[in-house]
Coordinates of N, CA and C in Angstrom, one line a residue:
M1032 N 1.7 -3.0 -14.0 CA -0.1 -3.2 -14.1 C -0.7 -2.0 -13.8
T1033 N -1.6 -2.0 -14.3 CA -2.6 -0.9 -14.0 C -3.9 -1.7 -14.2
F1034 N -4.6 -1.5 -12.9 CA -6.2 -2.3 -12.6 C -7.0 -1.3 -12.9
C1035 N -8.2 -1.5 -13.6 CA -9.8 -0.5 -14.0 C -10.6 -1.7 -12.9
V1036 N -11.6 -0.7 -12.3 CA -12.1 -2.1 -11.8 C -13.7 -1.0 -11.4
T1037 N -14.9 -1.3 -12.2 CA -16.2 -0.6 -12.4 C -17.2 -1.7 -11.4
F1038 N -17.7 -1.2 -10.7 CA -18.6 -1.8 -9.7 C -19.9 -1.5 -10.3
Y1039 N -21.3 -2.7 -10.7 CA -23.0 -2.1 -11.0 C -23.3 -2.7 -10.0
G1040 N -24.4 -2.6 -9.6 CA -26.1 -3.2 -9.1 C -26.7 -4.2 -9.5
A1041 N -27.5 -4.3 -9.4 CA -28.6 -5.4 -10.5 C -29.2 -4.6 -11.2
L1042 N -30.3 -4.8 -12.3 CA -30.4 -4.2 -13.3 C -31.9 -3.1 -12.4
D1043 N -31.7 -1.9 -13.2 CA -33.2 -1.2 -12.1 C -34.4 -1.5 -13.5
E1044 N -35.6 -0.6 -13.3 CA -36.9 -1.0 -14.3 C -36.5 -0.2 -15.5
N1045 N -35.3 0.1 -15.4 CA -35.1 0.8 -17.2 C -34.4 0.0 -18.4
G1046 N -33.7 -1.3 -17.5 CA -32.8 -2.4 -17.7 C -31.5 -1.5 -17.5
N1047 N -31.2 -1.0 -16.6 CA -29.7 -0.2 -17.1 C -29.2 -0.6 -15.4
R1048 N -28.1 -0.8 -15.5 CA -26.9 -1.0 -13.8 C -26.9 0.0 -13.1
A1049 N -27.3 -0.5 -12.4 CA -27.7 0.4 -10.9 C -26.2 0.6 -10.4
P1050 N -25.7 1.5 -10.1 CA -24.4 2.0 -9.7 C -24.3 1.6 -8.3
V1051 N -23.5 0.8 -7.6 CA -23.3 0.5 -5.9 C -21.9 0.9 -6.0
E1052 N -21.6 1.2 -4.5 CA -20.6 1.2 -3.8 C -20.2 0.4 -3.4
A1053 N -18.5 -0.3 -3.5 CA -18.4 -1.5 -2.9 C -16.8 -1.3 -2.6
R1054 N -15.9 -2.2 -2.3 CA -14.5 -1.7 -1.9 C -13.6 -2.4 -2.7
C1055 N -12.5 -2.3 -3.0 CA -11.4 -2.8 -3.6 C -10.0 -3.0 -2.8
H1056 N -9.7 -3.9 -3.1 CA -8.1 -3.9 -2.2 C -7.1 -4.5 -2.7
L1057 N -5.8 -4.3 -2.6 CA -4.7 -4.8 -2.8 C -3.7 -5.8 -2.2
M1058 N -3.6 -6.9 -1.9 CA -3.3 -7.3 -1.0 C -2.2 -8.6 -1.3
T1059 N -1.0 -9.1 -0.1 CA -0.2 -10.2 -0.9 C -0.3 -11.0 -0.3
T1060 N 0.0 -12.1 -0.2 CA -0.7 -14.0 0.4 C -0.6 -13.4 2.0
K1061 N 0.3 -12.9 3.0 CA -0.1 -13.1 4.0 C -1.4 -11.7 4.6
Q1062 N -1.4 -10.8 3.8 CA -2.6 -10.0 4.0 C -3.6 -11.1 3.8
Y1063 N -3.8 -11.3 2.4 CA -4.8 -12.1 2.3 C -5.6 -13.0 2.9
Q1064 N -4.1 -13.6 4.0 CA -4.8 -14.5 4.9 C -5.5 -14.1 5.8
R1065 N -5.1 -13.2 6.1 CA -5.2 -12.2 7.5 C -6.6 -12.1 7.2
Y1066 N -7.1 -11.5 5.8 CA -8.4 -11.0 5.4 C -9.1 -12.4 5.4
E1067 N -9.2 -13.4 5.2 CA -9.5 -14.5 5.1 C -10.3 -14.7 6.5
Q1068 N -9.2 -14.9 7.2 CA -9.7 -15.1 9.0 C -10.2 -13.8 9.3
A1069 N -10.4 -12.5 9.5 CA -11.2 -11.7 9.6 C -12.8 -11.9 8.9
Y1070 N -12.8 -12.4 8.1 CA -13.8 -12.8 7.2 C -14.7 -13.8 7.8
S1071 N -13.5 -15.2 8.1 CA -14.3 -16.2 9.1 C -15.0 -15.7 9.9
N1072 N -13.8 -14.8 11.1 CA -14.6 -14.7 12.1 C -15.8 -13.8 12.1
A1073 N -15.9 -12.6 10.9 CA -16.8 -11.5 11.4 C -18.3 -12.9 10.6
H1074 N -18.1 -13.7 10.0 CA -19.4 -14.8 9.8 C -19.2 -15.8 9.9
S1075 N -19.1 -16.2 11.7 CA -18.9 -17.6 11.9 C -19.9 -17.5 13.1
S1076 N -20.7 -18.4 13.0 CA -21.6 -18.2 14.5 C -21.3 -17.4 16.3
Y1077 N -20.4 -17.7 16.1 CA -19.5 -16.8 17.4 C -19.7 -15.4 17.9
G1078 N -19.9 -14.6 18.6 CA -20.6 -13.6 18.4 C -19.5 -12.6 19.4
W1079 N -18.4 -13.0 19.4 CA -17.0 -12.6 19.8 C -16.3 -11.3 19.1
W1080 N -16.1 -11.4 17.9 CA -15.8 -10.8 16.7 C -16.1 -9.5 16.8
D1081 N -17.4 -9.1 16.4 CA -18.6 -8.2 17.0 C -17.5 -7.1 18.0
D1082 N -17.4 -8.0 19.2 CA -17.4 -7.2 19.8 C -15.9 -6.6 20.1
I1083 N -15.1 -7.2 19.4 CA -13.4 -6.7 19.2 C -13.6 -5.6 18.0
D1084 N -14.7 -6.2 16.8 CA -14.8 -5.4 15.8 C -15.0 -3.9 16.2
D1085 N -16.2 -3.7 17.1 CA -16.6 -2.8 17.9 C -15.5 -1.9 18.6
L1086 N -14.8 -2.4 19.3 CA -13.7 -2.0 20.2 C -13.2 -1.1 18.9
L1087 N -12.3 -2.2 17.8 CA -11.3 -1.5 17.4 C -11.8 -0.4 16.6
A1088 N -12.8 -0.4 16.1 CA -12.9 0.5 14.6 C -12.8 1.7 15.1
D1089 N -12.5 2.7 15.8 CA -12.3 4.1 16.3 C -10.6 4.5 16.3
R1090 N -9.9 3.4 15.6 CA -8.3 3.4 15.9 C -8.1 3.9 14.4
A1091 N -7.1 5.1 14.9 CA -6.7 5.9 13.6 C -5.6 4.3 12.4
P1092 N -6.2 5.0 11.0 CA -5.7 3.8 10.8 C -4.2 3.1 10.4
E1093 N -3.5 4.4 10.5 CA -2.3 4.1 10.7 C -1.2 3.1 12.2
L1094 N -2.8 3.1 13.2 CA -2.9 2.7 13.9 C -3.0 0.4 13.6
R1095 N -4.1 0.6 12.6 CA -4.6 -1.1 12.3 C -3.5 -2.0 12.0
R1096 N -2.8 -1.7 11.4 CA -1.5 -2.0 10.6 C -1.0 -3.1 12.4
Y1097 N -1.1 -2.6 13.2 CA -0.3 -3.3 14.4 C -1.7 -4.4 15.2
D1098 N -3.0 -3.8 14.7 CA -3.8 -5.0 15.3 C -3.6 -6.2 15.0
P1099 N -3.4 -7.0 15.8 CA -3.3 -8.8 15.9 C -4.5 -9.4 15.6
M1100 N -6.0 -8.3 15.3 CA -6.8 -9.1 14.7 C -7.6 -8.8 13.5
G1101 N -7.0 -7.6 12.9 CA -6.8 -6.6 11.4 C -6.2 -7.3 10.4
W1102 N -6.8 -6.7 9.6 CA -5.4 -6.8 8.6 C -5.5 -5.5 7.2
T1103 N -4.3 -5.1 6.8 CA -3.8 -4.3 5.7 C -4.3 -4.5 4.4
T1104 N -3.8 -3.7 3.7 CA -3.3 -3.5 1.8 C -2.2 -3.5 1.8
Y1105 N -1.7 -3.8 1.0 CA -0.2 -4.0 0.1 C -0.3 -2.2 -0.1
R1106 N 1.2 -2.1 0.9 CA 1.5 -0.3 1.1 C 0.7 0.0 1.5
D1107 N -0.4 -0.4 2.2 CA -0.9 0.7 3.0 C -2.0 1.7 1.9
V1108 N -2.5 1.5 0.4 CA -2.5 3.1 -0.2 C -3.6 2.1 -1.2
H1109 N -3.1 0.9 -1.3 CA -4.3 -0.2 -2.0 C -5.2 0.0 -1.6
A1110 N -6.2 0.6 -0.9 CA -7.3 0.2 -0.2 C -8.3 1.4 -0.6
Y1111 N -9.3 1.3 -1.5 CA -10.0 1.5 -1.9 C -11.5 1.2 -1.4
E1112 N -11.7 2.3 -0.6 CA -13.2 1.8 0.2 C -14.5 3.2 -0.6
A1113 N -15.6 2.8 -0.4 CA -17.2 2.9 -1.0 C -16.7 3.7 -2.0
V1114 N -16.0 3.7 -3.4 CA -15.8 3.4 -4.4 C -17.5 3.3 -5.1
N1115 N -17.1 3.4 -6.8 CA -17.8 3.2 -7.6 C -17.0 2.4 -8.8
E1116 N -15.9 3.2 -8.8 CA -15.2 2.7 -9.3 C -13.2 3.6 -9.3
V1117 N -12.6 2.8 -9.8 CA -11.3 3.0 -9.2 C -10.6 2.5 -10.5
S1118 N -8.8 2.9 -10.4 CA -7.8 2.5 -11.6 C -7.5 3.0 -10.4
F1119 N -5.7 2.5 -10.9 CA -4.7 2.5 -9.7 C -3.7 1.9 -10.6
S1120 N -2.3 1.8 -10.2 CA -1.4 1.5 -11.0 C -0.2 0.6 -10.3
L1121 N 0.3 -0.1 -10.4 CA 1.6 -0.7 -9.8 C 3.0 -0.9 -10.3
S1122 N 3.7 -0.7 -10.0 CA 5.1 -0.8 -10.4 C 6.1 -1.3 -9.0
L1123 N 6.3 -2.9 -9.6 CA 7.0 -3.5 -8.5 C 8.9 -2.9 -9.3
D1124 N 9.5 -3.1 -7.9 CA 11.4 -2.9 -8.1 C 11.9 -4.0 -7.9
K1125 N 11.1 -4.8 -7.5 CA 11.7 -6.0 -6.8 C 10.5 -7.0 -6.5
A1126 N 10.7 -8.8 -7.2 CA 9.7 -9.5 -6.3 C 9.6 -9.2 -4.8
E1127 N 8.3 -9.7 -4.6 CA 8.0 -9.7 -3.2 C 8.8 -10.9 -2.6
V1128 N 9.1 -10.7 -1.7 CA 9.9 -12.0 -0.8 C 9.6 -11.9 0.6
S1129 N 9.6 -13.0 1.3 CA 9.2 -12.3 3.1 C 10.2 -13.5 3.3
R1130 N 11.3 -13.0 4.4 CA 12.3 -13.7 4.9 C 11.8 -14.1 6.3
S1131 N 12.4 -15.2 7.1 CA 11.8 -15.4 8.4 C 12.8 -16.8 8.7
L1132 N 13.6 -16.7 9.8 CA 14.3 -17.4 10.5 C 13.8 -18.7 10.4
F1133 N 12.8 -19.2 11.3 CA 12.3 -19.7 11.1 C 11.2 -20.5 9.5
S1134 N 10.9 -19.7 9.1 CA 10.5 -20.3 7.4 C 10.9 -20.1 6.6
G1135 N 12.6 -19.4 6.5 CA 13.2 -19.7 5.6 C 12.4 -18.3 4.4
E1136 N 12.4 -18.7 2.5 CA 12.1 -17.7 2.4 C 10.9 -18.0 1.3
E1137 N 10.2 -17.0 2.1 CA 8.5 -17.5 0.9 C 8.5 -15.7 -0.3
W1138 N 7.4 -16.6 -1.2 CA 7.3 -15.5 -2.4 C 6.1 -15.5 -2.0
E1139 N 5.5 -14.0 -1.6 CA 4.2 -13.1 -2.0 C 3.4 -13.5 -3.2
D1140 N 2.4 -13.8 -3.5 CA 1.5 -13.1 -4.7 C 0.3 -12.1 -4.0
F1141 N 0.0 -11.6 -5.3 CA -1.1 -10.3 -5.2 C -2.3 -11.4 -5.4
Y1142 N -3.3 -10.2 -4.6 CA -4.8 -10.8 -4.9 C -5.3 -9.9 -5.1
L1143 N -6.0 -9.4 -5.6 CA -7.3 -8.3 -6.1 C -8.4 -8.6 -5.2
V1144 N -9.3 -8.1 -4.2 CA -9.7 -8.3 -3.5 C -11.1 -7.4 -3.4
I1145 N -12.4 -8.1 -3.9 CA -13.3 -6.8 -4.4 C -15.0 -7.3 -3.0
D1146 N -15.0 -6.5 -2.4 CA -15.8 -7.3 -1.3 C -16.9 -6.3 -1.2
A1147 N -18.1 -6.6 -0.4 CA -19.3 -6.0 -0.2 C -19.6 -6.5 1.6
W1148 N -18.9 -6.4 2.1 CA -19.8 -6.8 3.4 C -18.8 -5.9 4.5
D1149 N -19.4 -5.5 5.1 CA -18.6 -4.6 6.5 C -17.6 -5.2 7.0
N1150 N -16.4 -4.6 6.8 CA -15.2 -5.0 6.7 C -14.5 -4.6 7.8
G1151 N -15.2 -3.7 9.0 CA -14.5 -3.3 10.0 C -13.8 -2.4 9.6
H1152 N -13.1 -2.1 8.7 CA -12.5 0.0 8.3 C -13.6 0.7 8.0
G1153 N -13.4 1.9 8.5 CA -14.1 3.0 8.8 C -14.4 3.9 7.8
G1154 N -15.2 4.0 7.4 CA -15.6 4.6 6.0 C -16.2 4.0 4.9
D1155 N -16.2 2.8 5.1 CA -16.5 1.8 4.3 C -17.9 1.7 3.6
A1156 N -18.3 1.3 2.4 CA -19.4 1.5 2.1 C -20.6 0.4 2.9
T1157 N -22.0 0.5 2.9 CA -23.0 0.0 3.4 C -23.0 -1.9 2.6
T1158 N -23.3 -2.7 3.1 CA -23.6 -3.6 2.3 C -24.9 -3.2 1.1
P1159 N -24.8 -3.7 0.0 CA -25.9 -3.5 -1.3 C -26.5 -4.5 -1.3
N1160 N -28.3 -3.9 -0.9 CA -28.5 -4.5 -1.5 C -29.4 -5.8 -2.5
S1161 N -28.2 -5.7 -3.5 CA -28.5 -6.3 -4.7 C -27.4 -6.9 -5.2
A1162 N -27.2 -7.6 -6.2 CA -25.9 -8.5 -6.3 C -25.1 -7.5 -6.7
L1163 N -23.7 -7.7 -6.8 CA -22.9 -6.9 -6.9 C -21.8 -7.5 -8.3
Y1164 N -21.7 -6.1 -8.9 CA -21.2 -7.0 -10.1 C -20.1 -6.1 -10.6
A1165 N -18.5 -6.7 -10.8 CA -17.3 -5.9 -10.8 C -16.7 -5.5 -11.8
D1166 N -16.8 -5.1 -13.4 CA -15.6 -5.2 -14.7 C -14.5 -5.1 -14.4
V1167 N -13.7 -5.8 -14.3 CA -12.4 -6.1 -13.7 C -11.2 -5.6 -15.2
A1168 N -10.3 -5.0 -15.6 CA -9.7 -5.0 -16.5 C -7.8 -5.1 -16.0
A1169 N -7.0 -5.9 -16.1 CA -5.6 -5.5 -15.7 C -5.1 -5.5 -17.4
V1170 N -4.1 -4.0 -17.4 CA -3.6 -3.8 -18.4 C -2.0 -3.8 -18.4
A1171 N -1.3 -4.7 -18.6 CA 0.7 -5.0 -18.4 C 0.7 -3.4 -18.8
T1172 N 1.1 -2.7 -18.7 CA 2.4 -1.4 -18.7 C 3.8 -1.9 -19.5
P1173 N 4.2 -0.6 -20.0 CA 5.8 -1.6 -20.2 C 6.6 -1.0 -19.2
R1174 N 7.8 -1.9 -18.9 CA 8.1 -1.9 -17.4 C 9.3 -0.7 -17.7
S1175 N 9.1 0.5 -16.4 CA 10.0 1.9 -16.6 C 10.9 1.5 -16.2
F1176 N 12.2 2.3 -16.1 CA 13.4 2.1 -15.4 C 13.1 2.3 -13.8
V1177 N 13.8 2.1 -13.7 CA 13.8 2.0 -11.9 C 15.2 1.8 -11.7
M1178 N 15.6 3.0 -10.6 CA 17.1 3.0 -10.6 C 17.5 1.7 -8.9
P1179 N 18.5 1.7 -9.1 CA 18.7 0.4 -8.6 C 18.8 1.2 -6.4
P1180 N 18.4 0.0 -5.4 CA 18.0 0.5 -4.0 C 19.5 0.5 -3.3
A1181 N 20.5 0.9 -4.2 CA 21.7 1.3 -3.5 C 22.2 2.5 -4.4
S1182 N 21.6 3.0 -5.2 CA 21.7 4.5 -5.6 C 21.5 5.4 -4.4
V1183 N 19.9 4.9 -3.4 CA 20.2 6.4 -2.7 C 21.4 6.5 -1.8
A1184 N 21.5 4.9 -1.1 CA 22.6 5.0 -0.5 C 24.0 6.0 -0.7
L1185 N 24.3 5.5 -2.1 CA 25.2 6.0 -3.2 C 24.9 7.7 -3.1
V1186 N 23.9 8.2 -3.2 CA 23.7 9.9 -3.0 C 23.6 10.0 -1.8
L1187 N 23.5 9.7 -0.9 CA 23.8 10.3 0.9 C 24.9 10.2 1.1
I1188 N 25.9 9.1 0.1 CA 27.5 9.0 1.1 C 27.9 10.4 -0.3
V1189 N 27.7 10.8 -0.9 CA 28.0 11.7 -2.1 C 27.8 13.1 -1.2
L1190 N 26.7 13.3 -0.6 CA 25.9 14.4 -0.2 C 26.9 14.8 1.5
L1191 N 27.0 13.7 2.6 CA 27.7 13.4 3.0 C 29.4 13.7 2.9
G1192 N 29.8 13.3 2.0 CA 31.3 14.0 1.9 C 31.3 15.1 0.9
G1193 N 30.8 15.4 0.5 CA 30.6 17.0 -0.1 C 29.8 18.1 1.6
M1194 N 29.5 17.8 1.8 CA 29.4 18.6 3.8 C 30.8 18.5 4.0
V1195 N 31.5 17.2 4.1 CA 33.1 17.4 4.7 C 33.7 18.4 3.6
A1196 N 34.1 17.9 2.6 CA 34.9 18.4 1.9 C 34.8 19.8 1.7
V1197 N 33.7 20.3 1.2 CA 33.6 21.8 0.7 C 34.3 22.5 2.5
P1198 N 33.2 22.6 3.4 CA 34.2 23.6 4.3 C 36.1 23.2 4.5
A1199 N 36.4 21.6 4.2 CA 37.4 21.8 4.5 C 38.6 22.3 3.8
V1200 N 38.0 22.2 2.2 CA 38.7 23.3 0.8 C 38.8 24.5 1.2
I1201 N 37.5 25.1 1.6 CA 37.1 27.1 2.4 C 38.6 26.8 3.5
Q1202 N 38.6 26.3 4.1 CA 39.2 26.4 5.5 C 41.2 26.6 4.8
H1203 N 41.2 25.2 3.9 CA 42.7 25.7 3.3 C 43.1 26.6 2.2
R1204 N 41.9 27.4 2.0 CA 42.3 28.1 1.1 C 42.4 29.5 2.0
Y1205 N 41.8 29.4 2.7 CA 42.0 30.5 3.6 C 43.2 30.8 4.1
S1206 N 43.2 29.7 5.0 CA 44.5 29.5 5.8 C 45.7 29.5 5.3
N1207 N 45.6 29.4 3.7 CA 46.9 29.8 3.2 C 47.0 30.8 2.2
A1208 N 45.9 32.3 2.5 CA 46.2 33.3 1.8 C 47.4 33.8 2.5
G1209 N 47.2 33.9 3.8 CA 48.0 34.3 4.2 C 49.5 34.2 4.1
L1210 N 49.9 33.0 3.3 CA 51.3 32.4 3.5 C 52.0 32.8 2.5
S1211 N 52.1 33.7 1.3 CA 52.4 34.2 0.6 C 52.9 35.4 0.2
E1212 N 54.1 35.1 0.2 CA 55.1 36.5 -0.1 C 54.7 37.5 -0.6
V1213 N 55.0 38.9 -0.1 CA 54.6 40.3 -1.0 C 56.2 40.8 -1.3
E1214 N 56.3 41.0 -2.4 CA 57.4 42.3 -2.6 C 57.1 43.4 -2.9
S1215 N 58.2 43.9 -2.1 CA 57.7 45.8 -2.1 C 58.4 46.8 -3.1

Protein backbone atom coordinates (compact mmCIF):
# COMPACT_ATOMS: atom_id res chain seq x y z
CA MET A 1 0.00 0.00 0.00
CA THR A 2 1.36 3.42 -0.93
CA PHE A 3 0.09 6.55 0.79
CA CYS A 4 0.40 10.06 -0.68
CA VAL A 5 -0.63 12.97 1.56
CA THR A 6 -0.51 16.68 0.67
CA PHE A 7 -1.39 19.41 3.16
CA TYR A 8 -3.01 22.75 2.32
CA GLY A 9 -4.12 25.71 4.36
CA ALA A 10 -6.97 28.11 3.75
CA LEU A 11 -7.28 30.13 0.54
CA ASP A 12 -5.03 33.17 0.25
CA GLU A 13 -6.06 36.53 -1.27
CA ASN A 14 -5.39 35.21 -4.82
CA GLY A 15 -7.64 32.19 -4.35
CA ASN A 16 -4.75 29.72 -4.12
CA ARG A 17 -4.33 27.23 -1.34
CA ALA A 18 -1.55 28.27 1.00
CA PRO A 19 0.98 25.57 1.87
CA VAL A 20 1.00 24.54 5.51
CA GLU A 21 3.10 22.14 7.55
CA ALA A 22 1.49 19.33 9.49
CA ARG A 23 2.19 15.81 10.69
CA CYS A 24 1.28 12.40 9.36
CA HIS A 25 1.57 9.19 11.38
CA LEU A 26 0.81 5.54 10.68
CA MET A 27 -0.24 3.65 13.80
CA THR A 28 -1.61 0.31 14.90
CA THR A 29 -4.61 -0.02 17.22
CA LYS A 30 -2.63 0.04 20.48
CA GLN A 31 -0.46 2.93 19.33
CA TYR A 32 -3.56 4.86 18.30
CA GLN A 33 -5.16 4.27 21.71
CA ARG A 34 -2.07 5.76 23.38
CA TYR A 35 -2.20 8.67 20.92
CA GLU A 36 -5.87 9.29 21.81
CA GLN A 37 -4.97 9.32 25.51
CA ALA A 38 -2.14 11.80 24.89
CA TYR A 39 -4.50 14.02 22.89
CA SER A 40 -7.13 13.84 25.64
CA ASN A 41 -4.56 14.69 28.31
CA ALA A 42 -3.16 17.61 26.31
CA HIS A 43 -6.60 19.13 25.72
CA SER A 44 -8.17 18.51 29.11
CA SER A 45 -8.63 21.15 31.79
CA TYR A 46 -6.05 19.49 34.03
CA GLY A 47 -2.64 21.12 33.88
CA TRP A 48 -0.47 18.17 34.89
CA TRP A 49 0.12 16.97 31.32
CA ASP A 50 2.03 20.08 30.24
CA ASP A 51 4.55 19.68 33.04
CA ILE A 52 5.25 16.03 32.18
CA ASP A 53 5.29 16.79 28.44
CA ASP A 54 7.87 19.56 28.92
CA LEU A 55 9.98 17.31 31.14
CA LEU A 56 10.06 14.50 28.57
CA ALA A 57 10.45 16.72 25.47
CA ASP A 58 14.26 16.55 25.46
CA ARG A 59 14.47 12.76 25.40
CA ALA A 60 16.06 11.05 22.44
CA PRO A 61 13.54 9.62 19.93
CA GLU A 62 14.68 6.04 20.54
CA LEU A 63 13.90 6.44 24.26
CA ARG A 64 10.35 7.70 23.67
CA ARG A 65 9.20 4.13 23.07
CA TYR A 66 9.77 3.40 26.76
CA ASP A 67 7.82 6.45 27.87
CA PRO A 68 4.64 5.37 29.68
CA MET A 69 3.00 8.73 28.88
CA GLY A 70 3.97 8.95 25.20
CA TRP A 71 3.16 7.24 21.93
CA THR A 72 5.09 6.01 18.93
CA THR A 73 4.28 5.20 15.33
CA TYR A 74 4.33 1.92 13.44
CA ARG A 75 7.92 0.63 13.16
CA ASP A 76 9.19 4.05 14.33
CA VAL A 77 9.72 5.19 10.74
CA HIS A 78 6.22 6.21 9.74
CA ALA A 79 6.26 9.53 11.59
CA TYR A 80 6.51 12.55 9.34
CA GLU A 81 6.82 15.78 11.30
CA ALA A 82 6.61 19.28 9.82
CA VAL A 83 6.00 18.32 6.18
CA ASN A 84 3.97 19.81 3.32
CA GLU A 85 3.58 16.51 1.55
CA VAL A 86 4.66 12.94 2.14
CA SER A 87 4.61 9.67 0.23
CA PHE A 88 5.46 6.34 1.81
CA SER A 89 4.91 2.66 1.17
CA LEU A 90 4.04 -0.13 3.51
CA SER A 91 4.60 -3.81 2.82
CA LEU A 92 3.43 -6.35 5.37
CA ASP A 93 4.86 -9.84 5.39
CA LYS A 94 2.16 -11.10 7.76
CA ALA A 95 -0.89 -9.86 9.61
CA GLU A 96 -0.27 -7.64 12.62
CA VAL A 97 -1.38 -9.71 15.58
CA SER A 98 -0.43 -9.14 19.20
CA ARG A 99 -0.55 -11.96 21.69
CA SER A 100 -0.77 -11.78 25.45
CA LEU A 101 -1.09 -14.32 28.23
CA PHE A 102 -3.99 -12.40 29.71
CA SER A 103 -5.97 -11.13 26.72
CA GLY A 104 -5.15 -13.75 24.10
CA GLU A 105 -4.77 -12.87 20.43
CA GLU A 106 -5.73 -9.42 19.15
CA TRP A 107 -5.71 -8.24 15.55
CA GLU A 108 -4.21 -4.81 14.94
CA ASP A 109 -5.85 -2.30 12.62
CA PHE A 110 -3.95 0.55 10.99
CA TYR A 111 -4.74 4.25 11.39
CA LEU A 112 -3.41 7.08 9.25
CA VAL A 113 -3.37 10.07 11.59
CA ILE A 114 -3.06 13.64 10.33
CA ASP A 115 -2.66 16.21 13.06
CA ALA A 116 -1.77 19.85 13.57
CA TRP A 117 -1.58 20.13 17.35
CA ASP A 118 1.56 20.30 19.48
CA ASN A 119 1.85 16.58 20.14
CA GLY A 120 4.94 16.72 22.32
CA HIS A 121 7.37 15.28 19.80
CA GLY A 122 10.42 17.39 19.16
CA GLY A 123 10.70 18.96 15.73
CA ASP A 124 7.00 18.98 14.99
CA ALA A 125 5.38 21.83 13.11
CA THR A 126 3.70 24.69 14.88
CA THR A 127 -0.07 24.78 14.91
CA PRO A 128 -1.28 26.56 11.74
CA ASN A 129 -3.43 29.66 12.08
CA SER A 130 -5.84 28.41 9.44
CA ALA A 131 -7.86 25.36 8.61
CA LEU A 132 -5.90 22.30 7.59
CA TYR A 133 -6.91 20.37 4.48
CA ALA A 134 -5.30 17.14 3.40
CA ASP A 135 -5.45 15.32 0.09
CA VAL A 136 -4.95 11.65 0.87
CA ALA A 137 -4.45 8.97 -1.77
CA ALA A 138 -4.03 5.31 -0.88
CA VAL A 139 -2.88 3.16 -3.77
CA ALA A 140 -2.83 -0.62 -3.51
CA THR A 141 0.38 -2.01 -4.94
CA PRO A 142 0.73 -5.58 -6.17
CA ARG A 143 2.08 -7.96 -3.58
CA SER A 144 5.77 -8.56 -4.04
CA PHE A 145 7.58 -11.76 -3.18
CA VAL A 146 8.28 -11.99 0.52
CA MET A 147 10.65 -14.60 1.82
CA PRO A 148 9.37 -16.63 4.76
CA PRO A 149 10.80 -15.73 8.18
CA ALA A 150 12.43 -19.18 8.51
CA SER A 151 14.75 -18.37 5.58
CA VAL A 152 16.91 -16.17 7.82
CA ALA A 153 17.47 -19.00 10.29
CA LEU A 154 18.19 -21.41 7.42
CA VAL A 155 20.84 -19.11 5.92
CA LEU A 156 22.52 -18.68 9.32
CA ILE A 157 22.58 -22.43 9.93
CA VAL A 158 24.17 -23.01 6.51
CA LEU A 159 26.79 -20.31 7.17
CA LEU A 160 27.64 -21.68 10.62
CA GLY A 161 27.79 -25.22 9.21
CA GLY A 162 30.15 -24.00 6.50
CA MET A 163 32.36 -22.32 9.08
CA VAL A 164 32.70 -25.65 10.87
CA ALA A 165 32.91 -27.91 7.79
CA VAL A 166 35.49 -25.97 5.72
CA PRO A 167 38.26 -26.05 8.38
CA ALA A 168 37.48 -29.73 9.09
CA VAL A 169 37.82 -30.66 5.40
CA ILE A 170 41.06 -28.68 5.05
CA GLN A 171 42.51 -30.31 8.19
CA HIS A 172 41.53 -33.78 6.96
CA ARG A 173 43.22 -33.25 3.58
CA TYR A 174 46.32 -31.77 5.21
CA SER A 175 46.67 -34.64 7.66
CA ASN A 176 46.19 -37.25 4.89
CA ALA A 177 48.70 -35.59 2.54
CA GLY A 178 51.77 -37.24 4.12
CA LEU A 179 50.28 -40.73 4.50
CA SER A 180 50.56 -41.90 0.90
CA GLU A 181 53.45 -44.23 0.05
CA VAL A 182 56.04 -42.98 -2.36
CA GLU A 183 57.86 -45.49 -4.63
CA SER A 184 61.53 -44.94 -5.16
